[in-house]
Amino acid sequence: MNEEKSKIIAELADYVRSDLPVQEIIDNFQYLIQKLDYTNRVAAITKAIERLNAGCTYDYVAAGLREWYDIDISSQELALLLYGAKGLLPRELRCERRPARQENEKAAQTE
């Protein structure tokens, strides 16, 4: 993610040095600044889908988003937001992963 931000910042600097019309530079700045914020939101959604696919619950992921990205969202809101999201496994597959994940954690604790 830091690479993406560095790339966007470098792009902003290139626009300043260019001979583009001022209005085009301003438009590009607005777009790239919005893209920086957008990158954080995309990372949060990607992380949420990743955790859900690993068998975590919506409650766990919502709490994690508060901790990881300072995003305050309820588990119900998260479920609505991600309903039908690309990359999100069907509920049955996610639930199948849950017991296997819990058994692995129990086995790791006893070792």
CSV table of C-alpha atoms in Angstrom, one decimal:
chain,number,residue,atom,x,y,z
A,1,MET,CA,0.0,0.0,0.0
A,2,ASN,CA,2.9,2.4,0.7
A,3,GLU,CA,4.2,1.7,-2.8
A,4,GLU,CA,0.8,2.8,-4.2
A,5,LYS,CA,0.8,6.0,-2.1
A,6,SER,CA,4.4,6.8,-3.2
A,7,LYS,CA,3.5,6.3,-6.8
A,8,ILE,CA,0.5,8.7,-6.5
A,9,ILE,CA,2.7,11.3,-4.7
A,10,ALA,CA,5.3,11.0,-7.4
A,11,GLU,CA,2.6,11.4,-10.0
A,12,LEU,CA,1.4,14.6,-8.3
A,13,ALA,CA,4.9,16.0,-8.4
A,14,ASP,CA,5.2,15.2,-12.1
A,15,TYR,CA,2.0,17.2,-12.8
A,16,VAL,CA,3.5,20.2,-10.9
A,17,ARG,CA,6.6,20.1,-13.1
A,18,SER,CA,4.7,19.6,-16.3
A,19,ASP,CA,3.6,22.3,-18.8
A,20,LEU,CA,-0.1,21.2,-18.6
A,21,PRO,CA,-2.7,23.9,-18.3
A,22,VAL,CA,-3.4,24.9,-14.7
A,23,GLN,CA,-7.0,23.7,-14.7
A,24,GLU,CA,-5.8,20.2,-15.9
A,25,ILE,CA,-3.2,20.1,-13.1
A,26,ILE,CA,-5.9,21.0,-10.5
A,27,ASP,CA,-8.3,18.4,-11.9
A,28,ASN,CA,-5.5,15.8,-11.7
A,29,PHE,CA,-4.7,16.8,-8.1
A,30,GLN,CA,-8.3,16.4,-7.0
A,31,TYR,CA,-8.5,13.0,-8.6
A,32,LEU,CA,-5.2,11.7,-7.2
A,33,ILE,CA,-6.0,13.0,-3.7
A,34,GLN,CA,-9.4,11.2,-3.8
A,35,LYS,CA,-7.5,8.1,-5.0
A,36,LEU,CA,-5.3,8.2,-1.9
A,37,ASP,CA,-8.3,8.0,0.4
A,38,TYR,CA,-9.9,5.4,-2.0
A,39,THR,CA,-6.8,3.2,-1.6
A,40,ASN,CA,-7.4,3.0,2.1
A,41,ARG,CA,-11.1,2.0,1.6
A,42,VAL,CA,-10.1,-0.6,-1.0
A,43,ALA,CA,-7.5,-2.1,1.4
A,44,ALA,CA,-10.1,-2.3,4.2
A,45,ILE,CA,-12.7,-4.0,1.9
A,46,THR,CA,-10.0,-6.4,0.6
A,47,LYS,CA,-8.9,-7.3,4.1
A,48,ALA,CA,-12.5,-7.8,5.2
A,49,ILE,CA,-13.2,-10.2,2.3
A,50,GLU,CA,-9.9,-12.0,3.0
A,51,ARG,CA,-10.8,-12.5,6.7
A,52,LEU,CA,-14.4,-13.6,5.9
A,53,ASN,CA,-13.1,-16.1,3.3
A,54,ALA,CA,-10.8,-17.5,6.0
A,55,GLY,CA,-13.8,-18.3,8.2
A,56,CYS,CA,-14.0,-15.3,10.4
A,57,THR,CA,-17.4,-13.9,11.4
A,58,TYR,CA,-18.8,-10.5,10.4
A,59,ASP,CA,-18.6,-9.5,14.1
A,60,TYR,CA,-14.9,-10.3,14.2
A,61,VAL,CA,-14.2,-8.5,10.9
A,62,ALA,CA,-16.2,-5.4,11.9
A,63,ALA,CA,-14.2,-5.2,15.2
A,64,GLY,CA,-11.0,-5.7,13.2
A,65,LEU,CA,-11.9,-2.9,10.8
A,66,ARG,CA,-12.2,-0.6,13.8
A,67,GLU,CA,-8.8,-1.7,15.0
A,68,TRP,CA,-7.0,-1.9,11.7
A,69,TYR,CA,-8.4,1.1,9.8
A,70,ASP,CA,-10.4,3.1,12.4
A,71,ILE,CA,-13.6,2.3,10.4
A,72,ASP,CA,-16.6,2.1,12.6
A,73,ILE,CA,-19.1,-0.2,11.0
A,74,SER,CA,-21.6,-2.7,12.5
A,75,SER,CA,-21.5,-6.4,11.4
A,76,GLN,CA,-24.9,-5.9,9.8
A,77,GLU,CA,-23.7,-2.9,7.7
A,78,LEU,CA,-20.6,-4.9,6.7
A,79,ALA,CA,-22.8,-7.8,5.6
A,80,LEU,CA,-24.9,-5.5,3.5
A,81,LEU,CA,-21.9,-3.7,2.1
A,82,LEU,CA,-20.2,-6.9,1.0
A,83,TYR,CA,-23.4,-8.7,-0.2
A,84,GLY,CA,-22.5,-10.2,-3.6
A,85,ALA,CA,-19.0,-8.7,-3.5
A,86,LYS,CA,-16.5,-10.1,-6.1
A,87,GLY,CA,-14.2,-12.5,-4.4
A,88,LEU,CA,-16.4,-13.2,-1.4
A,89,LEU,CA,-16.9,-17.0,-1.1
A,90,PRO,CA,-20.4,-18.4,-0.7
A,91,ARG,CA,-21.5,-18.6,2.9
A,92,GLU,CA,-21.4,-22.4,2.9
A,93,LEU,CA,-17.8,-22.5,1.9
A,94,ARG,CA,-16.8,-19.8,4.5
A,95,CYS,CA,-18.7,-21.8,7.2
A,96,GLU,CA,-16.9,-25.0,6.2
A,97,ARG,CA,-13.6,-23.2,6.8
A,98,ARG,CA,-14.6,-22.0,10.2
A,99,PRO,CA,-14.4,-25.4,12.1
A,100,ALA,CA,-11.1,-26.3,10.4
A,101,ARG,CA,-9.6,-23.0,11.4
A,102,GLN,CA,-10.8,-23.4,15.0
A,103,GLU,CA,-9.4,-27.0,15.1
A,104,ASN,CA,-6.0,-25.7,13.8
A,105,GLU,CA,-6.0,-23.0,16.5
A,106,LYS,CA,-6.8,-25.5,19.3
A,107,ALA,CA,-4.1,-27.9,18.0
A,108,ALA,CA,-1.5,-25.0,18.0
A,109,GLN,CA,-2.4,-24.1,21.6
A,110,THR,CA,-2.0,-27.6,22.8
A,111,GLU,CA,1.5,-28.0,21.2
